[in-house]
Coordinates of C-alpha atoms in Angstrom, one line a residue:
X176 CA -0.1 0.0 -0.1
X177 CA 3.0 2.2 0.6
X178 CA 3.5 4.8 -2.3
X179 CA 0.0 4.2 -3.7
X180 CA -1.2 7.6 -5.0
X181 CA -4.9 8.5 -3.7
X182 CA -7.1 10.3 -6.1
X183 CA -8.3 13.7 -4.7
X184 CA -11.9 14.0 -3.6
X185 CA -14.3 16.0 -5.6
X186 CA -15.7 18.9 -3.6
X187 CA -19.3 18.2 -3.1
X188 CA -21.7 20.7 -4.7
X189 CA -23.7 22.8 -2.4
X190 CA -27.5 22.0 -2.5
X191 CA -27.9 25.9 -2.3
X192 CA -25.6 26.5 -5.2
X193 CA -27.4 23.9 -7.3
X194 CA -30.7 25.5 -6.5
X195 CA -29.5 28.8 -7.6
X196 CA -28.1 27.5 -10.8
X197 CA -31.6 25.5 -11.5
X198 CA -33.5 28.8 -10.8
X199 CA -31.3 30.8 -13.2
X200 CA -31.7 28.3 -15.9
X201 CA -35.4 28.4 -15.4
X202 CA -35.4 31.9 -15.4
X203 CA -33.3 32.2 -18.5
X204 CA -35.6 29.5 -20.5
X205 CA -38.7 31.4 -19.6
X206 CA -37.2 34.7 -20.8
X207 CA -36.2 32.9 -24.0
X208 CA -39.6 31.3 -24.6
X209 CA -41.1 34.6 -23.9
X210 CA -39.1 36.5 -26.6
X211 CA -39.6 33.7 -29.2
X212 CA -43.3 33.6 -28.9
X213 CA -43.5 37.5 -29.0
X214 CA -41.2 37.6 -32.2
X215 CA -42.1 34.5 -33.9
X216 CA -45.5 33.6 -33.0
X217 CA -46.4 30.4 -31.0
X218 CA -45.9 28.0 -33.8
X219 CA -42.5 29.6 -34.7
X220 CA -41.4 29.3 -31.1
X221 CA -40.2 25.6 -31.3
X222 CA -38.5 24.0 -28.3
X223 CA -35.4 23.9 -30.5
X224 CA -35.6 27.6 -31.1
X225 CA -36.2 28.4 -27.3
X226 CA -33.3 26.1 -26.3
X227 CA -30.9 27.7 -28.8
X228 CA -31.8 31.3 -27.5
X229 CA -31.6 30.3 -23.8
X230 CA -28.2 28.6 -24.5
X231 CA -29.3 25.2 -22.9
X232 CA -30.2 21.8 -24.3
X233 CA -33.6 20.4 -25.0
X234 CA -32.9 17.9 -22.4
X235 CA -32.4 20.8 -19.6
X236 CA -35.7 22.4 -20.5
X237 CA -37.5 19.0 -20.1
X238 CA -35.8 18.6 -16.7
X239 CA -37.1 22.0 -15.7
X240 CA -40.7 22.1 -17.2
X241 CA -41.4 18.7 -18.7
X242 CA -43.6 19.4 -22.0
X243 CA -44.0 22.7 -23.7
X244 CA -47.4 23.5 -22.2
X245 CA -45.9 23.7 -18.8
X246 CA -43.2 26.0 -20.0
X247 CA -46.0 28.1 -21.8
X248 CA -47.8 28.3 -18.4
X249 CA -44.6 29.4 -16.8
X250 CA -44.6 32.4 -19.5
X251 CA -48.3 33.3 -18.7
X252 CA -47.3 33.3 -14.9
X253 CA -44.3 35.4 -15.5
X254 CA -46.5 37.9 -17.5
X255 CA -49.2 38.0 -14.7
X256 CA -46.4 38.8 -12.1
X257 CA -45.0 41.5 -14.2
X258 CA -48.3 43.0 -14.8
X259 CA -48.9 43.1 -10.9
X260 CA -45.4 44.8 -10.4
X261 CA -46.2 47.6 -13.0
X262 CA -49.4 48.5 -11.3
X263 CA -48.6 47.9 -7.7
X264 CA -48.6 51.2 -5.6
X265 CA -49.4 53.2 -8.7
X266 CA -51.7 55.5 -6.5
X267 CA -48.8 56.2 -4.0
X268 CA -47.3 58.7 -6.6
X269 CA -49.9 61.3 -6.4
X270 CA -53.3 62.2 -4.9
X271 CA -54.8 63.7 -8.1
X272 CA -57.0 61.3 -9.8
X273 CA -56.1 62.6 -13.4
X274 CA -52.6 62.2 -12.5
X275 CA -53.1 58.6 -11.5
X276 CA -54.9 57.9 -14.8
X277 CA -51.9 59.3 -16.8
X278 CA -49.5 57.2 -14.6
X279 CA -51.8 54.1 -15.3
X280 CA -51.6 54.7 -19.1
X281 CA -47.9 55.1 -18.9
X282 CA -47.6 51.9 -17.3
X283 CA -49.9 50.4 -19.8
X284 CA -47.6 51.5 -22.6
X285 CA -44.7 49.7 -20.8
X286 CA -46.7 46.5 -20.6
X287 CA -47.8 46.6 -24.3
X288 CA -44.3 47.6 -25.6
X289 CA -42.6 44.6 -24.0
X290 CA -42.5 40.9 -25.0
X291 CA -44.4 39.5 -22.0
X292 CA -47.9 41.0 -23.0
X293 CA -47.4 39.9 -26.6
X294 CA -46.5 36.5 -25.7
X295 CA -49.3 36.2 -23.3
X296 CA -51.8 37.5 -26.1
X297 CA -50.3 34.9 -28.4
X298 CA -50.5 32.0 -26.1
X299 CA -54.2 32.8 -25.0
X300 CA -55.3 33.3 -28.5
X301 CA -54.0 29.9 -29.7
X302 CA -55.3 28.0 -26.7
X303 CA -58.6 29.8 -27.2
X304 CA -58.8 28.2 -30.8
X305 CA -57.4 24.7 -29.7
X306 CA -60.5 22.2 -29.0
X307 CA -60.4 21.2 -25.2
X308 CA -58.2 23.9 -24.0
X309 CA -59.0 27.1 -22.4
X310 CA -57.0 30.0 -21.2
X311 CA -59.7 31.3 -19.2
X312 CA -58.1 30.9 -15.7
X313 CA -55.0 33.0 -17.0
X314 CA -57.4 35.7 -18.3
X315 CA -59.2 35.7 -15.0
X316 CA -55.9 36.2 -13.4
X317 CA -54.9 39.3 -15.4
X318 CA -58.5 40.7 -15.1
X319 CA -58.2 40.3 -11.2
X320 CA -54.9 42.1 -11.2
X321 CA -56.4 45.0 -13.3
X322 CA -59.4 45.1 -11.0
X323 CA -57.2 45.4 -8.0
X324 CA -55.2 48.1 -9.6
X325 CA -58.4 49.9 -10.6
X326 CA -60.1 50.0 -7.2
X327 CA -57.0 51.1 -5.6
X328 CA -56.5 53.9 -8.3
X329 CA -60.2 55.3 -8.6
X330 CA -62.3 53.6 -5.8
X331 CA -62.4 56.9 -4.0
X332 CA -64.0 58.9 -6.7
X333 CA -67.4 58.3 -5.4
X334 CA -68.7 56.9 -8.8
X335 CA -71.4 54.3 -8.9
X336 CA -70.1 50.8 -9.0
X337 CA -71.5 50.2 -12.5
X338 CA -69.8 53.1 -14.0
X339 CA -66.5 52.3 -12.4
X340 CA -66.9 48.9 -13.8
X341 CA -67.9 50.1 -17.3
X342 CA -64.5 52.2 -17.4
X343 CA -62.5 49.3 -16.2
X344 CA -63.9 46.9 -18.8
X345 CA -63.3 49.5 -21.5
X346 CA -59.7 49.7 -20.5
X347 CA -59.3 45.7 -20.5
X348 CA -60.9 45.6 -23.9
X349 CA -58.8 48.3 -25.2
X350 CA -55.6 46.8 -24.1
X351 CA -56.5 43.6 -26.0
X352 CA -57.3 45.6 -29.2
X353 CA -54.1 47.5 -29.0
X354 CA -52.0 44.4 -28.5
X355 CA -53.8 42.8 -31.7
X356 CA -53.0 46.0 -33.7
X357 CA -49.5 46.0 -32.6
X358 CA -49.0 42.5 -33.6
X359 CA -50.3 43.3 -37.1
X360 CA -49.0 46.8 -37.5
X361 CA -45.8 47.0 -35.0
X362 CA -45.6 50.7 -34.7
X363 CA -45.1 52.4 -31.2
X364 CA -46.2 55.7 -32.6
X365 CA -49.5 54.2 -33.4
X366 CA -49.8 52.6 -30.0
X367 CA -49.1 55.8 -28.4
X368 CA -51.8 57.4 -30.1
X369 CA -54.1 54.6 -29.4
X370 CA -53.5 55.1 -25.7
X371 CA -53.9 58.7 -26.0
X372 CA -57.4 58.0 -27.3
X373 CA -58.3 55.6 -24.6
X374 CA -57.0 58.1 -21.9
X375 CA -59.3 60.9 -23.3
X376 CA -62.2 58.5 -23.3
X377 CA -61.3 57.4 -19.7
X378 CA -61.3 60.7 -18.6
X379 CA -64.9 61.2 -19.6
X380 CA -65.9 57.9 -18.3
X381 CA -64.5 58.5 -15.0
X382 CA -65.9 62.1 -14.7
X383 CA -62.4 63.5 -14.5
X384 CA -62.5 65.8 -17.5
X385 CA -63.1 69.4 -16.6
X386 CA -66.7 70.9 -17.6
X387 CA -66.6 72.7 -20.9
X388 CA -66.5 76.5 -20.5

């Protein structure tokens, strides 16, 4: 036994380190999937394209998510979480309701201009067309987030509940319409004007427009 060399022991990987690496890979794959769906459409966002953009293997994606539908659910969850972050504490910036509306529309523009909302829209449209599948739960989540932000921003205006709800429904439908138009005609200038028109309408619906002289 004397003189026999002993191979050095490999250092054990820290479980925390592995978790951090796994979370970073997961986040990178979700970001890559979001960008692929937003740029290429759902059918163009193949798993091969997503893996290449994320810089990982298809096996790594399967290990994290399993099938493609689970990855798409993760994209929807990321979009909903991002929406919540955009609208949280919007009221804290100002006490004036017309200024709150301007802040809201600015944040709507940020959401619409990024890839998350477009990816959300693409996935929901495809699932709505597919037999036996429904994106109703995710749409309900987004509607709930908008409702919470809406009540926080404008619940103190003293409007009848029906009026407040009508204005909220108008904005929810308008965001979907603007997103669809942006997909067909990708022009931020057009999006800006669309949002200006919606803001002018919301000022009237929320009774924030000054009376005519």
